[in-house]
């Protein structure tokens, strides 16, 4: 190699080194382009896990009342109409379904349309039904009387949807969650006695089991036909009743 060529090569090398030093530093290893979506997938999976944990954390099971428990007396307003309802209003019916529900609970939302259908069907067969919201509007204003009225209108409930502001009725029944179902039956002039205190069916907001109302409908069939309950009652599962702070 000639002296001129060697000098030119060294100058070119120095120029390349200077350019590399002047350029901003870059990571030595870049994440392959095809792996980048995994970050978004991980975030989505984490969010889904959090949602499932929130639903599980909110779960409360119905407990307490035993078969034969007599329906407590009550007098509660129906926000949609302003009428006061009492237990005596249903004395002419052979069976009475009392449902503790609310507007915001995902377990109730999961069943609302089917509750409306099931009760409408059986009310034509002699069942009486009433829904009661006992949640504190101090902590959950969306469960207040004006929203109860809107809900009853929206879902075209054929039963009265009542507001238990003092929460005394929920305590008298021993209710702890929403939804919670109490099915009472009566023989002649005898008072209403608890026949079934269990779930609507096996469906929950996150378990992908279809809503059928199977458990409650079987219980109502037995109550209206005078038959004994032929299956084991499973507790209702839902959000805890929101007591006043």
XYZ file of C-alpha atoms in Angstrom:
245
model
C 0.000 0.000 0.000
C 1.326 3.462 -0.894
C 1.902 6.146 1.741
C -0.899 8.264 0.289
C -3.372 5.363 0.398
C -2.485 4.519 4.008
C -2.883 8.133 5.045
C -6.311 8.262 3.356
C -7.467 5.065 5.095
C -6.445 6.404 8.531
C -8.285 9.676 7.858
C -11.412 7.763 6.818
C -11.260 5.635 9.999
C -10.880 8.735 12.196
C -13.850 10.357 10.423
C -16.053 7.286 10.976
C -15.091 7.086 14.671
C -15.853 10.777 15.191
C -19.259 10.397 13.538
C -20.087 7.395 15.749
C -19.081 9.303 18.881
C -21.224 12.287 17.895
C -24.341 10.209 17.253
C -26.783 9.628 20.213
C -26.383 6.357 22.097
C -28.831 3.549 21.247
C -29.684 0.320 23.091
C -27.520 -2.541 22.022
C -30.472 -4.970 21.882
C -33.884 -3.870 20.555
C -37.039 -5.869 21.306
C -38.015 -7.733 18.123
C -40.929 -6.114 16.370
C -43.118 -9.254 16.609
C -42.846 -9.356 20.442
C -44.150 -5.839 21.129
C -47.885 -6.732 21.243
C -47.198 -8.941 24.270
C -46.965 -5.805 26.417
C -50.554 -4.791 25.510
C -51.744 -8.349 26.037
C -50.164 -8.453 29.487
C -51.900 -5.202 30.446
C -55.263 -6.531 29.231
C -54.828 -9.807 31.122
C -53.858 -7.967 34.293
C -56.964 -5.750 34.005
C -59.159 -8.810 33.501
C -57.650 -10.450 36.589
C -58.316 -7.293 38.616
C -61.965 -7.265 37.468
C -62.380 -10.919 38.446
C -60.798 -10.255 41.819
C -63.123 -7.301 42.398
C -66.188 -9.440 41.665
C -64.940 -12.227 43.926
C -64.085 -9.773 46.698
C -67.617 -8.348 46.620
C -69.321 -11.724 47.008
C -71.586 -12.362 49.981
C -73.752 -15.450 50.444
C -77.267 -15.462 51.850
C -77.469 -17.000 55.304
C -79.658 -17.073 58.377
C -83.365 -17.565 57.761
C -84.576 -21.147 58.075
C -87.497 -22.841 56.363
C -90.653 -22.089 58.330
C -89.528 -18.558 59.268
C -92.565 -16.253 59.225
C -92.514 -13.246 56.920
C -91.979 -10.044 58.939
C -94.491 -7.233 58.690
C -93.388 -4.198 56.691
C -94.662 -0.891 55.363
C -92.558 0.579 52.583
C -93.034 3.180 49.832
C -92.936 2.429 46.128
C -90.994 5.356 44.574
C -92.586 4.861 41.146
C -96.166 5.379 42.372
C -95.815 6.787 45.879
C -97.966 3.962 47.263
C -97.222 2.396 50.650
C -97.124 -1.388 50.569
C -97.542 -3.784 53.489
C -97.348 -7.538 53.891
C -101.146 -7.626 54.216
C -101.450 -6.572 50.565
C -100.485 -10.119 49.562
C -102.698 -12.111 51.915
C -104.822 -13.382 49.039
C -101.887 -15.049 47.279
C -100.705 -18.616 47.950
C -97.036 -17.660 47.650
C -94.958 -14.495 47.986
C -91.494 -13.827 46.576
C -89.524 -11.111 48.404
C -86.354 -10.035 46.584
C -83.673 -7.822 48.061
C -82.031 -6.071 45.115
C -80.467 -2.748 44.151
C -79.541 -0.782 41.042
C -75.745 -0.862 40.989
C -74.725 -4.409 41.968
C -73.268 -6.424 39.027
C -74.873 -9.616 40.368
C -78.310 -7.979 40.196
C -77.622 -6.382 36.814
C -76.712 -9.829 35.508
C -80.222 -11.109 36.326
C -82.541 -8.099 35.955
C -84.161 -8.988 32.650
C -84.646 -12.602 33.663
C -86.044 -11.662 37.070
C -88.610 -9.520 35.257
C -89.533 -12.381 32.904
C -89.718 -15.068 35.587
C -91.828 -13.026 38.005
C -94.187 -11.882 35.254
C -94.752 -15.509 34.222
C -95.460 -16.797 37.725
C -97.559 -13.824 38.804
C -100.058 -14.998 36.207
C -100.174 -18.301 38.109
C -100.905 -16.724 41.484
C -97.470 -15.736 42.798
C -97.117 -12.352 44.499
C -93.745 -10.638 44.248
C -92.044 -7.578 45.659
C -88.511 -6.161 45.351
C -86.854 -4.121 48.092
C -83.746 -1.944 47.972
C -82.176 -1.338 51.388
C -78.799 0.093 50.373
C -77.567 3.276 51.998
C -77.789 6.222 49.633
C -75.130 7.972 51.707
C -72.546 5.629 50.200
C -74.467 4.609 47.059
C -76.703 7.456 45.841
C -77.392 5.547 42.609
C -79.623 3.251 44.679
C -81.825 6.144 45.813
C -85.618 6.333 45.342
C -85.575 8.391 42.138
C -83.345 5.791 40.493
C -85.481 2.961 41.854
C -88.450 4.518 40.058
C -86.453 4.824 36.818
C -85.327 1.204 37.091
C -88.850 -0.111 37.642
C -90.042 1.814 34.609
C -87.116 0.834 32.399
C -87.428 -2.898 33.046
C -91.239 -2.808 33.175
C -91.388 -4.599 36.514
C -94.816 -6.090 37.146
C -94.085 -6.156 40.880
C -93.621 -3.173 43.231
C -90.013 -2.075 43.774
C -89.834 -0.612 47.298
C -87.368 1.562 49.196
C -86.238 0.566 52.702
C -84.632 3.822 53.828
C -84.215 2.834 57.485
C -82.875 -0.631 56.560
C -85.071 -2.061 59.322
C -86.936 -4.347 56.919
C -83.696 -5.870 55.621
C -82.621 -6.499 59.207
C -85.985 -8.061 60.078
C -85.634 -10.500 57.183
C -81.962 -11.138 57.930
C -80.993 -10.089 54.409
C -77.269 -9.638 53.765
C -76.790 -9.511 49.993
C -78.241 -8.479 46.643
C -79.844 -10.329 45.053
C -81.383 -12.365 47.881
C -84.575 -14.343 47.368
C -87.159 -15.300 50.004
C -90.036 -17.444 48.781
C -92.900 -17.735 51.264
C -96.003 -19.897 51.002
C -99.175 -19.966 53.029
C -101.871 -22.530 53.659
C -105.315 -20.996 54.001
C -105.409 -18.457 56.813
C -101.978 -19.320 58.153
C -99.253 -16.644 57.872
C -96.620 -16.719 55.147
C -93.839 -19.155 56.066
C -90.451 -19.405 54.361
C -90.355 -22.169 51.778
C -87.185 -21.357 49.829
C -84.206 -19.095 50.547
C -81.679 -19.704 47.802
C -80.183 -18.717 44.482
C -81.799 -17.748 41.191
C -79.598 -20.275 39.376
C -75.914 -21.158 38.935
C -75.130 -18.201 36.659
C -72.779 -15.452 37.862
C -71.428 -12.349 36.073
C -68.070 -13.977 35.301
C -68.672 -17.737 35.003
C -70.226 -17.922 31.492
C -73.096 -20.106 32.762
C -76.366 -19.179 30.982
C -79.082 -17.519 33.061
C -82.064 -19.873 33.367
C -83.702 -19.135 36.734
C -83.835 -22.916 37.201
C -83.514 -23.091 40.989
C -86.008 -20.363 41.788
C -88.533 -21.483 39.173
C -88.442 -25.074 40.502
C -89.050 -23.766 44.007
C -91.989 -21.625 42.857
C -93.487 -24.593 40.991
C -93.328 -26.673 44.177
C -94.784 -23.895 46.330
C -97.720 -23.258 43.991
C -98.471 -26.964 43.493
C -98.247 -27.909 47.170
C -95.250 -30.201 46.679
C -92.201 -30.473 48.895
C -88.940 -29.004 47.707
C -87.163 -31.832 45.898
C -83.640 -30.413 45.718
C -80.963 -28.960 47.968
C -81.072 -25.188 48.281
C -77.915 -23.302 47.303
C -77.386 -19.868 48.860
C -77.826 -16.771 46.765
C -74.563 -14.966 45.982
C -74.181 -11.245 45.430
C -72.948 -7.899 46.689
C -73.260 -7.170 50.397
C -76.071 -4.848 51.432
C -74.557 -1.404 51.916
C -75.396 -0.475 55.505
C -75.499 3.129 56.698
C -72.065 4.342 57.847
